[in-house]
Amino acid sequence: MSPVDTLANAVLAGDRRALARLITRIENRAPDAAAALAALFPHTGRAYIVGITGAPGTGKSTVVNALARTLRAQDHTVGIVAIDPTSPFSGGAVLGDRIRMTDLAGDRGVFIRSMANRGSLGGLAAATGDVVRVLDAAGFDIVLIETVGAGQSEVDIARTAYTTIVVDAPGLGDDVQAIKAGILEIADILVVNKADRPGADNTVRALRAMLELGHRLRSAGHHGPLLNQDDAPPEPALDLWTVPILKTVATEHAGLDELAEAIERHRAYLGESGLFEERARQRVQAELATRLREELLARLLDDRSPAAVADVIERILARRLDPGSAVRELLNGR
Ligand SMILES: Nc1nc2c(ncn2[C@@H]2O[C@H](COP(=O)(O)OP(=O)(O)OP(=O)(O)O)[C@@H](O)[C@H]2O)c(=O)[nH]1
Ligand SMILES: [Mg+2]
């Protein structure tokens, strides 16, 4: 048996150290990671993937930690991937892990991994997808992905989940500003954490108003295609899910049963409505596009000398070459 098969088999057999080792190889883009991922792929597709995102400091890690405990109490095994925007050396990741470790340490039904947000954004998305698949293959029932909803890449990662939870909290300044409109759009469940703090009900009200506005815009947008002719593309299944707004006090473990129940309801809704399959197809499409883009760019830049690329940049700056022609020139290898 090759070392790669051994590693993949060890992961399938529940070997924690093999799991950690493989994830490190994925992060480092070690060549043998790809083969292990290919071997594990047939064993994926069973885990339910939940994304947790929101502004910095809203309590995402604390919610993830508390949610994991609730899910464990319900006998689900839980894998956690935290995309940490801060360098491991600045304390962010270390602190986050310490918080979680105190609660979940020693529980074999939980596996926690934080990944530093380094390298290219597309690379991080691909690596996160791979790590989630490894946890899936390793047999975790539920995989939680924590990302800070600060940039597009984090939003994209959260969007790869089946159910996306957006966490807000009172006291982040202007309640409506605290949550970016783009993030609100991807929420299947809204959580107002730190509900022990003053202003929680205002945050709930502000979010509800924003949701209602977004909903009205969405339903207005649905009239056009419905009136179209026969050759119109098939109408996508209508998302009639009502986004619940839940209050939690993650530090006191309050509101977590309701959150777990909302995830379960959303999961059932996706299945019954046909949205689950539709989104699975969209996810595959999006992932292929991202990976192709990354891979093609990497290959092209491998082929071209840095001097050739620098030369093209200089000529564009001097207005002697337009960017479109520059791309064609680079592709044609002249
Ligand atoms: N009062 C109160 N504090 C909370 C609650 N949940 C979390 N906190 C505190 O808020 C702070 C930030 O919590 P984290 O869970 O690290 O927040 P986060 O959103 O993961 O932060 P980043 O990952 O850095 O964006 C910590 O000091 C928590 O103890 C809560 O329900 N109530
Ligand atoms: Mg965190």
Short mmCIF file of C-alpha atoms and ligand atoms in Angstrom, two decimals:
data_model
loop_
_atom_site.label_atom_id
_atom_site.label_comp_id
_atom_site.label_asym_id
_atom_site.label_seq_id
_atom_site.Cartn_x
_atom_site.Cartn_y
_atom_site.Cartn_z
CA MET A 1 0.00 0.00 0.00
CA SER A 2 1.34 3.43 -0.87
CA PRO A 3 1.90 5.99 1.90
CA VAL A 4 -0.98 8.03 0.48
CA ASP A 5 -3.41 5.11 0.73
CA THR A 6 -2.19 4.47 4.24
CA LEU A 7 -2.89 8.07 5.23
CA ALA A 8 -6.35 8.07 3.62
CA ASN A 9 -7.18 4.74 5.25
CA ALA A 10 -6.00 5.94 8.62
CA VAL A 11 -8.30 8.98 8.28
CA LEU A 12 -11.21 6.70 7.37
CA ALA A 13 -10.42 4.52 10.38
CA GLY A 14 -10.72 7.53 12.69
CA ASP A 15 -7.03 8.14 13.33
CA ARG A 16 -6.84 11.70 14.71
CA ARG A 17 -3.15 12.20 14.10
CA ALA A 18 -3.49 11.10 10.48
CA LEU A 19 -6.38 13.55 10.13
CA ALA A 20 -4.31 16.42 11.53
CA ARG A 21 -1.35 15.47 9.34
CA LEU A 22 -3.43 15.36 6.17
CA ILE A 23 -4.95 18.75 6.91
CA THR A 24 -1.48 20.22 7.36
CA ARG A 25 -0.48 18.77 3.99
CA ILE A 26 -3.54 20.32 2.38
CA GLU A 27 -2.66 23.69 3.90
CA ASN A 28 0.91 23.41 2.66
CA ARG A 29 -0.27 22.17 -0.71
CA ALA A 30 1.92 19.11 -0.42
CA PRO A 31 1.80 17.09 -3.64
CA ASP A 32 0.55 13.91 -1.95
CA ALA A 33 -2.49 15.71 -0.50
CA ALA A 34 -4.23 15.63 -3.87
CA ALA A 35 -4.00 11.84 -4.10
CA ALA A 36 -5.30 11.40 -0.56
CA LEU A 37 -8.21 13.74 -1.32
CA ALA A 38 -9.06 11.75 -4.43
CA ALA A 39 -9.01 8.53 -2.42
CA LEU A 40 -11.26 10.04 0.25
CA PHE A 41 -13.74 11.70 -2.10
CA PRO A 42 -16.03 8.64 -2.54
CA HIS A 43 -16.49 8.67 1.23
CA THR A 44 -17.77 12.24 1.34
CA GLY A 45 -21.25 13.72 1.04
CA ARG A 46 -22.65 12.62 4.37
CA ALA A 47 -21.72 15.50 6.65
CA TYR A 48 -24.05 18.45 7.03
CA ILE A 49 -22.08 21.67 6.54
CA VAL A 50 -22.95 24.81 8.49
CA GLY A 51 -21.22 28.18 8.01
CA ILE A 52 -21.00 30.75 10.80
CA THR A 53 -19.99 34.26 9.79
CA GLY A 54 -20.41 37.83 10.97
CA ALA A 55 -18.48 40.92 11.97
CA PRO A 56 -15.33 40.58 14.12
CA GLY A 57 -16.01 40.10 17.81
CA THR A 58 -19.72 39.30 17.60
CA GLY A 59 -19.04 36.02 19.39
CA LYS A 60 -18.83 33.60 16.48
CA SER A 61 -16.24 31.36 18.12
CA THR A 62 -18.21 31.31 21.37
CA VAL A 63 -21.39 30.45 19.45
CA VAL A 64 -19.57 27.70 17.54
CA ASN A 65 -18.22 26.31 20.78
CA ALA A 66 -21.63 26.36 22.47
CA LEU A 67 -23.37 24.97 19.40
CA ALA A 68 -20.86 22.13 19.24
CA ARG A 69 -21.67 21.26 22.86
CA THR A 70 -25.39 21.25 22.10
CA LEU A 71 -24.88 19.06 19.03
CA ARG A 72 -22.69 16.69 21.07
CA ALA A 73 -25.44 16.41 23.66
CA GLN A 74 -27.69 15.31 20.78
CA ASP A 75 -25.10 12.66 19.92
CA HIS A 76 -23.83 14.26 16.71
CA THR A 77 -20.11 14.29 16.07
CA VAL A 78 -18.78 17.70 15.10
CA GLY A 79 -15.84 18.92 13.02
CA ILE A 80 -14.92 22.59 13.29
CA VAL A 81 -12.88 24.62 10.81
CA ALA A 82 -12.13 28.18 11.87
CA ILE A 83 -10.70 30.51 9.27
CA ASP A 84 -8.72 32.90 11.34
CA PRO A 85 -8.00 36.24 9.76
CA THR A 86 -5.25 36.98 12.23
CA SER A 87 -1.82 35.48 12.14
CA PRO A 88 -1.38 32.64 14.64
CA PHE A 89 1.36 34.73 16.21
CA SER A 90 -0.78 37.75 16.97
CA GLY A 91 -2.81 35.80 19.49
CA GLY A 92 -6.13 35.62 17.69
CA ALA A 93 -6.04 31.99 16.68
CA VAL A 94 -4.36 30.91 19.89
CA LEU A 95 -6.95 32.60 22.06
CA GLY A 96 -9.80 31.27 19.95
CA ASP A 97 -8.51 27.73 20.26
CA ARG A 98 -7.98 28.08 23.98
CA ILE A 99 -11.57 29.16 24.50
CA ARG A 100 -12.82 26.15 22.62
CA MET A 101 -10.37 23.71 24.11
CA THR A 102 -11.46 24.33 27.67
CA ASP A 103 -14.98 23.22 26.85
CA LEU A 104 -14.45 20.50 24.34
CA ALA A 105 -11.04 19.14 25.24
CA GLY A 106 -10.82 15.38 25.42
CA ASP A 107 -14.07 14.78 23.55
CA ARG A 108 -13.31 12.43 20.68
CA GLY A 109 -16.55 13.41 18.99
CA VAL A 110 -15.17 16.87 18.24
CA PHE A 111 -12.27 17.89 16.04
CA ILE A 112 -11.19 21.53 15.85
CA ARG A 113 -8.85 23.06 13.36
CA SER A 114 -8.08 26.67 12.72
CA MET A 115 -6.58 27.74 9.43
CA ALA A 116 -4.60 30.92 9.01
CA ASN A 117 -5.79 33.16 6.23
CA ARG A 118 -2.58 33.23 4.27
CA GLY A 119 -1.73 32.94 0.64
CA SER A 120 -4.17 33.65 -2.13
CA LEU A 121 -7.85 34.00 -1.35
CA GLY A 122 -8.89 31.48 -3.97
CA GLY A 123 -6.33 29.11 -2.46
CA LEU A 124 -7.86 29.49 0.97
CA ALA A 125 -11.34 28.73 -0.35
CA ALA A 126 -10.07 25.62 -2.11
CA ALA A 127 -8.10 24.49 0.95
CA THR A 128 -11.12 25.04 3.21
CA GLY A 129 -13.31 23.02 0.87
CA ASP A 130 -10.77 20.21 0.95
CA VAL A 131 -10.46 20.27 4.73
CA VAL A 132 -14.24 20.13 5.07
CA ARG A 133 -14.30 17.11 2.76
CA VAL A 134 -11.62 15.38 4.81
CA LEU A 135 -13.70 15.90 7.98
CA ASP A 136 -16.73 14.62 6.07
CA ALA A 137 -14.84 11.48 5.00
CA ALA A 138 -13.58 11.03 8.56
CA GLY A 139 -17.22 10.60 9.54
CA PHE A 140 -18.15 13.82 11.36
CA ASP A 141 -21.92 14.27 11.19
CA ILE A 142 -21.79 18.05 11.19
CA VAL A 143 -19.01 20.36 10.05
CA LEU A 144 -19.03 23.96 11.31
CA ILE A 145 -17.01 26.56 9.39
CA GLU A 146 -16.30 29.86 11.15
CA THR A 147 -15.24 32.84 9.03
CA VAL A 148 -15.15 36.55 9.70
CA GLY A 149 -17.62 38.14 7.33
CA ALA A 150 -15.21 40.88 6.39
CA GLY A 151 -14.21 40.22 2.81
CA GLN A 152 -15.67 38.59 -0.24
CA SER A 153 -13.57 35.46 0.17
CA GLU A 154 -14.91 34.83 3.66
CA VAL A 155 -18.43 35.37 2.42
CA ASP A 156 -17.75 32.93 -0.41
CA ILE A 157 -16.49 30.34 2.05
CA ALA A 158 -19.54 30.76 4.26
CA ARG A 159 -21.65 30.33 1.17
CA THR A 160 -20.24 26.85 0.53
CA ALA A 161 -22.17 25.70 3.61
CA TYR A 162 -25.66 24.22 3.32
CA THR A 163 -26.95 26.40 6.13
CA THR A 164 -25.34 29.79 6.76
CA ILE A 165 -25.67 31.49 10.13
CA VAL A 166 -24.85 35.20 10.37
CA VAL A 167 -24.01 36.38 13.87
CA ASP A 168 -24.58 39.96 14.95
CA ALA A 169 -24.38 41.58 18.38
CA PRO A 170 -25.59 44.78 19.99
CA GLY A 171 -23.16 47.55 20.73
CA LEU A 172 -21.14 47.44 17.53
CA GLY A 173 -22.00 51.02 16.75
CA ASP A 174 -24.78 51.68 14.31
CA ASP A 175 -26.92 48.54 14.34
CA VAL A 176 -27.69 48.69 10.67
CA GLN A 177 -24.11 49.43 9.71
CA ALA A 178 -22.76 46.60 11.79
CA ILE A 179 -23.87 44.04 9.31
CA LYS A 180 -22.99 44.47 5.69
CA ALA A 181 -25.84 44.07 3.26
CA GLY A 182 -23.95 41.41 1.28
CA ILE A 183 -23.62 39.27 4.38
CA LEU A 184 -27.26 39.58 5.30
CA GLU A 185 -28.20 38.20 1.90
CA ILE A 186 -26.47 34.88 2.52
CA ALA A 187 -28.04 34.34 5.96
CA ASP A 188 -30.36 31.38 6.40
CA ILE A 189 -30.47 32.04 10.13
CA LEU A 190 -29.68 35.29 11.91
CA VAL A 191 -28.33 35.21 15.43
CA VAL A 192 -28.21 38.20 17.73
CA ASN A 193 -25.59 37.06 20.20
CA LYS A 194 -24.71 38.87 23.44
CA ALA A 195 -28.43 39.20 24.09
CA ASP A 196 -27.46 39.88 27.71
CA ARG A 197 -26.18 43.26 26.58
CA PRO A 198 -28.36 46.36 26.29
CA GLY A 199 -29.73 47.06 22.82
CA ALA A 200 -30.24 43.43 21.75
CA ASP A 201 -33.90 44.04 20.91
CA ASN A 202 -32.94 47.07 18.82
CA THR A 203 -30.53 44.91 16.86
CA VAL A 204 -33.29 42.34 16.30
CA ARG A 205 -35.65 45.06 15.10
CA ALA A 206 -33.04 46.58 12.77
CA LEU A 207 -32.28 43.17 11.27
CA ARG A 208 -35.95 42.38 10.83
CA ALA A 209 -36.49 45.67 8.99
CA MET A 210 -33.54 44.95 6.71
CA LEU A 211 -34.78 41.42 6.03
CA GLU A 212 -38.25 42.66 5.13
CA LEU A 213 -36.81 45.23 2.77
CA GLY A 214 -34.60 42.61 1.11
CA HIS A 215 -37.52 40.21 0.86
CA ARG A 216 -39.71 42.78 -0.88
CA LEU A 217 -36.95 43.52 -3.38
CA ARG A 218 -36.49 39.81 -4.01
CA SER A 219 -40.15 39.02 -4.59
CA ALA A 220 -40.47 42.05 -6.89
CA GLY A 221 -37.60 40.66 -8.93
CA HIS A 222 -39.37 37.34 -9.46
CA HIS A 223 -42.15 38.67 -11.65
CA GLY A 224 -40.15 39.21 -14.82
CA PRO A 225 -38.94 35.67 -15.56
CA LEU A 226 -42.33 34.15 -14.73
CA LEU A 227 -43.94 36.05 -17.60
CA ASN A 228 -41.29 34.94 -20.06
CA GLN A 229 -41.75 32.74 -23.13
CA ASP A 230 -41.17 28.99 -23.40
CA ASP A 231 -37.50 29.33 -24.23
CA ALA A 232 -36.76 31.04 -20.93
CA PRO A 233 -34.29 29.11 -18.78
CA PRO A 234 -35.94 26.91 -16.14
CA GLU A 235 -37.13 28.97 -13.21
CA PRO A 236 -34.96 28.17 -10.19
CA ALA A 237 -36.80 26.76 -7.20
CA LEU A 238 -38.16 29.68 -5.20
CA ASP A 239 -36.56 30.13 -1.81
CA LEU A 240 -39.55 30.64 0.46
CA TRP A 241 -37.57 30.07 3.63
CA THR A 242 -38.30 32.65 6.30
CA VAL A 243 -35.02 33.63 7.93
CA PRO A 244 -35.47 33.31 11.70
CA ILE A 245 -33.81 35.83 14.02
CA LEU A 246 -32.68 34.14 17.22
CA LYS A 247 -31.20 35.62 20.37
CA THR A 248 -28.33 33.84 22.12
CA VAL A 249 -26.04 34.39 25.06
CA ALA A 250 -23.31 32.05 23.96
CA THR A 251 -21.21 32.59 27.08
CA GLU A 252 -24.13 31.32 29.18
CA HIS A 253 -25.15 28.69 26.69
CA ALA A 254 -28.57 30.29 26.25
CA GLY A 255 -30.58 29.95 23.04
CA LEU A 256 -28.45 27.18 21.58
CA ASP A 257 -31.18 24.51 21.52
CA GLU A 258 -33.28 26.90 19.43
CA LEU A 259 -30.33 27.47 17.10
CA ALA A 260 -29.76 23.73 16.65
CA GLU A 261 -33.47 23.31 16.00
CA ALA A 262 -33.46 26.10 13.38
CA ILE A 263 -30.56 24.40 11.58
CA GLU A 264 -32.52 21.15 11.57
CA ARG A 265 -35.61 22.92 10.17
CA HIS A 266 -33.58 24.61 7.44
CA ARG A 267 -31.99 21.30 6.54
CA ALA A 268 -35.43 19.73 6.20
CA TYR A 269 -36.65 22.69 4.14
CA LEU A 270 -33.74 22.43 1.69
CA GLY A 271 -34.49 18.75 1.17
CA GLU A 272 -38.25 19.12 0.70
CA SER A 273 -38.04 22.15 -1.60
CA GLY A 274 -35.50 20.68 -3.99
CA LEU A 275 -33.13 23.53 -3.17
CA PHE A 276 -30.53 21.19 -1.72
CA GLU A 277 -29.85 19.51 -5.06
CA GLU A 278 -30.00 22.76 -6.97
CA ARG A 279 -27.46 24.35 -4.65
CA ALA A 280 -25.24 21.28 -4.74
CA ARG A 281 -24.99 21.72 -8.50
CA GLN A 282 -24.28 25.47 -8.15
CA ARG A 283 -21.57 24.75 -5.59
CA VAL A 284 -19.84 22.27 -7.87
CA GLN A 285 -20.00 24.77 -10.72
CA ALA A 286 -18.57 27.56 -8.59
CA GLU A 287 -15.82 25.38 -7.15
CA LEU A 288 -14.77 24.15 -10.56
CA ALA A 289 -14.63 27.71 -11.88
CA THR A 290 -12.54 28.89 -8.92
CA ARG A 291 -10.14 25.98 -9.13
CA LEU A 292 -9.77 26.22 -12.88
CA ARG A 293 -9.01 29.91 -12.63
CA GLU A 294 -6.37 29.33 -9.95
CA GLU A 295 -4.80 26.38 -11.73
CA LEU A 296 -4.72 27.99 -15.17
CA LEU A 297 -3.23 31.17 -13.77
CA ALA A 298 -0.61 29.23 -11.83
CA ARG A 299 0.32 27.19 -14.89
CA LEU A 300 0.50 30.20 -17.13
CA LEU A 301 2.69 32.13 -14.70
CA ASP A 302 4.90 29.06 -14.33
CA ASP A 303 5.40 29.11 -18.07
CA ARG A 304 6.10 32.80 -18.49
CA SER A 305 9.19 34.47 -17.17
CA PRO A 306 8.58 37.14 -14.53
CA ALA A 307 10.41 39.50 -16.89
CA ALA A 308 7.81 38.93 -19.60
CA VAL A 309 4.99 39.71 -17.17
CA ALA A 310 6.81 42.79 -15.88
CA ASP A 311 7.36 43.93 -19.47
CA VAL A 312 3.65 43.64 -20.24
CA ILE A 313 2.80 45.66 -17.13
CA GLU A 314 5.22 48.42 -18.16
CA ARG A 315 3.78 48.59 -21.66
CA ILE A 316 0.23 48.86 -20.30
CA LEU A 317 1.34 51.68 -17.97
CA ALA A 318 2.98 53.45 -20.93
CA ARG A 319 -0.32 53.12 -22.84
CA ARG A 320 1.43 51.14 -25.54
CA LEU A 321 -0.57 47.96 -24.90
CA ASP A 322 -4.17 47.56 -23.73
CA PRO A 323 -4.95 44.98 -21.02
CA GLY A 324 -7.06 42.83 -23.36
CA SER A 325 -4.25 42.53 -25.90
CA ALA A 326 -1.81 41.92 -23.05
CA VAL A 327 -3.78 38.88 -21.92
CA ARG A 328 -3.87 37.52 -25.46
CA GLU A 329 -0.15 38.08 -25.80
CA LEU A 330 0.57 36.26 -22.52
CA LEU A 331 -1.74 33.39 -23.48
CA ASN A 332 -0.13 33.02 -26.87
CA GLY A 333 3.26 32.97 -25.23
CA ARG A 334 4.77 35.67 -27.35
N1 LIG B 1 -21.63 39.46 27.15
C1 LIG B 1 -21.39 38.50 26.26
N2 LIG B 1 -20.15 38.34 25.77
C2 LIG B 1 -19.96 37.38 24.84
C3 LIG B 1 -21.01 36.55 24.39
N3 LIG B 1 -20.50 35.69 23.47
C4 LIG B 1 -19.21 35.99 23.34
N4 LIG B 1 -18.86 37.00 24.17
C5 LIG B 1 -17.52 37.60 24.34
O1 LIG B 1 -17.20 38.36 23.20
C6 LIG B 1 -15.80 38.29 22.94
C7 LIG B 1 -15.56 37.84 21.51
O2 LIG B 1 -15.99 36.51 21.38
P1 LIG B 1 -15.50 35.57 20.21
O3 LIG B 1 -16.30 34.32 20.30
O4 LIG B 1 -14.02 35.43 20.23
O5 LIG B 1 -15.93 36.42 18.94
P2 LIG B 1 -15.63 36.15 17.41
O6 LIG B 1 -16.77 36.70 16.65
O7 LIG B 1 -15.30 34.73 17.19
O8 LIG B 1 -14.35 37.03 17.20
P3 LIG B 1 -13.37 37.02 15.93
O9 LIG B 1 -13.17 35.59 15.51
O10 LIG B 1 -12.12 37.67 16.43
O11 LIG B 1 -14.06 37.84 14.88
C8 LIG B 1 -15.23 37.34 23.97
O12 LIG B 1 -14.69 38.08 25.01
C9 LIG B 1 -16.43 36.57 24.43
O13 LIG B 1 -16.32 36.08 25.74
C10 LIG B 1 -22.31 36.72 24.95
O14 LIG B 1 -23.28 36.05 24.62
N5 LIG B 1 -22.44 37.73 25.86
MG MG B 2 -13.58 33.82 16.28
#
